[in-house]
Amino acid sequence: MVLVITKNTVKDRDAYLPLAKAFASDASHDRGCLMMDVCVDPATVDEVVFVSKWEAKEDFQAHVQGESFQKHIPGMSPYYVAGTDTILEIQTD
């Protein structure tokens, strides 16, 4: 299982947030997605963070090439400046 933290730098966070929430809602139905939340720090007005949990890294990689991306990214792109993904393996006993 993996935890993915995606930090996006954006222009006009208020316009981007509804689009990000719609994307996360659809993405939560992608194969292997256990959850996806949209998070913000009120003090950082140009950043939106997606936190998601996936059955496997391959599921996340397929999601990046999948229908949710194709559907939502064109509408989000005008507000997107840059982003990074941190993929962490979840260690359980």
mmCIF file of C-alpha atoms in Angstrom:
data_model
loop_
_atom_site.group_PDB
_atom_site.id
_atom_site.type_symbol
_atom_site.label_atom_id
_atom_site.label_comp_id
_atom_site.label_asym_id
_atom_site.label_seq_id
_atom_site.Cartn_x
_atom_site.Cartn_y
_atom_site.Cartn_z
ATOM 1 C CA MET A 1 0.000 0.000 0.000
ATOM 2 C CA VAL A 2 1.237 3.507 -0.768
ATOM 3 C CA LEU A 3 0.454 7.020 0.392
ATOM 4 C CA VAL A 4 0.842 9.713 -2.259
ATOM 5 C CA ILE A 5 1.237 13.362 -1.328
ATOM 6 C CA THR A 6 0.872 15.635 -4.337
ATOM 7 C CA LYS A 7 1.744 19.290 -3.752
ATOM 8 C CA ASN A 8 0.551 21.613 -6.502
ATOM 9 C CA THR A 9 1.453 25.254 -6.811
ATOM 10 C CA VAL A 10 -1.509 27.041 -8.375
ATOM 11 C CA LYS A 11 -2.756 30.414 -9.543
ATOM 12 C CA ASP A 12 -6.163 31.470 -8.172
ATOM 13 C CA ARG A 13 -6.654 28.777 -5.549
ATOM 14 C CA ASP A 14 -10.308 29.739 -5.099
ATOM 15 C CA ALA A 15 -11.017 28.881 -8.745
ATOM 16 C CA TYR A 16 -8.858 25.733 -8.621
ATOM 17 C CA LEU A 17 -10.392 24.203 -5.469
ATOM 18 C CA PRO A 18 -13.809 23.196 -6.864
ATOM 19 C CA LEU A 19 -12.056 21.600 -9.846
ATOM 20 C CA ALA A 20 -9.630 19.780 -7.533
ATOM 21 C CA LYS A 21 -12.483 18.481 -5.394
ATOM 22 C CA ALA A 22 -14.355 17.169 -8.450
ATOM 23 C CA PHE A 23 -11.149 15.483 -9.633
ATOM 24 C CA ALA A 24 -10.575 13.871 -6.227
ATOM 25 C CA SER A 25 -14.162 12.653 -6.114
ATOM 26 C CA ASP A 26 -13.830 10.925 -9.485
ATOM 27 C CA ALA A 27 -10.307 9.670 -8.771
ATOM 28 C CA SER A 28 -11.474 8.005 -5.569
ATOM 29 C CA HIS A 29 -13.290 5.511 -7.836
ATOM 30 C CA ASP A 30 -10.160 4.652 -9.831
ATOM 31 C CA ARG A 31 -8.842 1.114 -9.511
ATOM 32 C CA GLY A 32 -6.802 0.730 -6.347
ATOM 33 C CA CYS A 33 -7.642 4.139 -4.865
ATOM 34 C CA LEU A 34 -8.592 3.771 -1.216
ATOM 35 C CA MET A 35 -9.040 7.499 -0.576
ATOM 36 C CA MET A 36 -8.148 10.943 -1.898
ATOM 37 C CA ASP A 37 -8.485 14.198 -0.008
ATOM 38 C CA VAL A 38 -7.846 17.797 -1.050
ATOM 39 C CA CYS A 39 -6.014 19.812 1.603
ATOM 40 C CA VAL A 40 -4.957 23.440 1.970
ATOM 41 C CA ASP A 41 -2.942 25.465 4.435
ATOM 42 C CA PRO A 42 -4.763 28.783 4.937
ATOM 43 C CA ALA A 43 -1.376 30.514 5.234
ATOM 44 C CA THR A 44 -0.162 29.219 1.841
ATOM 45 C CA VAL A 45 -2.524 30.696 -0.743
ATOM 46 C CA ASP A 46 -0.832 29.254 -3.825
ATOM 47 C CA GLU A 47 -0.701 25.585 -2.818
ATOM 48 C CA VAL A 48 -3.172 22.689 -2.928
ATOM 49 C CA VAL A 49 -2.224 19.263 -1.598
ATOM 50 C CA PHE A 50 -3.800 15.976 -2.611
ATOM 51 C CA VAL A 51 -3.351 13.117 -0.129
ATOM 52 C CA SER A 52 -4.273 9.720 -1.500
ATOM 53 C CA LYS A 53 -3.886 6.090 -0.496
ATOM 54 C CA TRP A 54 -3.471 3.350 -3.114
ATOM 55 C CA GLU A 55 -3.393 -0.430 -3.029
ATOM 56 C CA ALA A 56 -0.151 -0.330 -5.053
ATOM 57 C CA LYS A 57 2.201 2.150 -6.704
ATOM 58 C CA GLU A 58 1.150 0.716 -10.069
ATOM 59 C CA ASP A 59 -2.474 1.709 -9.364
ATOM 60 C CA PHE A 60 -1.395 5.310 -8.811
ATOM 61 C CA GLN A 61 0.693 5.245 -11.989
ATOM 62 C CA ALA A 62 -2.281 3.884 -13.963
ATOM 63 C CA HIS A 63 -4.471 6.635 -12.469
ATOM 64 C CA VAL A 64 -2.089 9.270 -13.833
ATOM 65 C CA GLN A 65 -2.697 7.861 -17.323
ATOM 66 C CA GLY A 66 -6.398 7.165 -16.771
ATOM 67 C CA GLU A 67 -9.836 8.617 -17.358
ATOM 68 C CA SER A 68 -9.950 10.869 -14.271
ATOM 69 C CA PHE A 69 -6.845 12.704 -15.468
ATOM 70 C CA GLN A 70 -8.115 12.952 -19.026
ATOM 71 C CA LYS A 71 -11.466 14.291 -17.829
ATOM 72 C CA HIS A 72 -10.309 16.870 -15.262
ATOM 73 C CA ILE A 73 -6.773 18.014 -16.048
ATOM 74 C CA PRO A 74 -7.705 20.210 -19.053
ATOM 75 C CA GLY A 75 -9.956 22.326 -16.815
ATOM 76 C CA MET A 76 -7.406 22.453 -13.997
ATOM 77 C CA SER A 77 -4.414 23.230 -16.231
ATOM 78 C CA PRO A 78 -4.969 27.010 -16.539
ATOM 79 C CA TYR A 79 -4.456 27.300 -12.763
ATOM 80 C CA TYR A 80 -1.609 24.779 -12.422
ATOM 81 C CA VAL A 81 1.940 26.146 -12.039
ATOM 82 C CA ALA A 82 4.007 23.191 -10.773
ATOM 83 C CA GLY A 83 3.690 20.028 -8.727
ATOM 84 C CA THR A 84 5.514 17.226 -6.992
ATOM 85 C CA ASP A 85 4.498 13.718 -5.976
ATOM 86 C CA THR A 86 5.904 12.006 -2.903
ATOM 87 C CA ILE A 87 5.159 8.286 -2.844
ATOM 88 C CA LEU A 88 5.550 6.575 0.520
ATOM 89 C CA GLU A 89 5.205 2.879 1.228
ATOM 90 C CA ILE A 90 2.907 2.229 4.179
ATOM 91 C CA GLN A 91 4.486 -0.146 6.664
ATOM 92 C CA THR A 92 2.047 -2.319 8.595
ATOM 93 C CA ASP A 93 2.538 -5.192 10.978
#
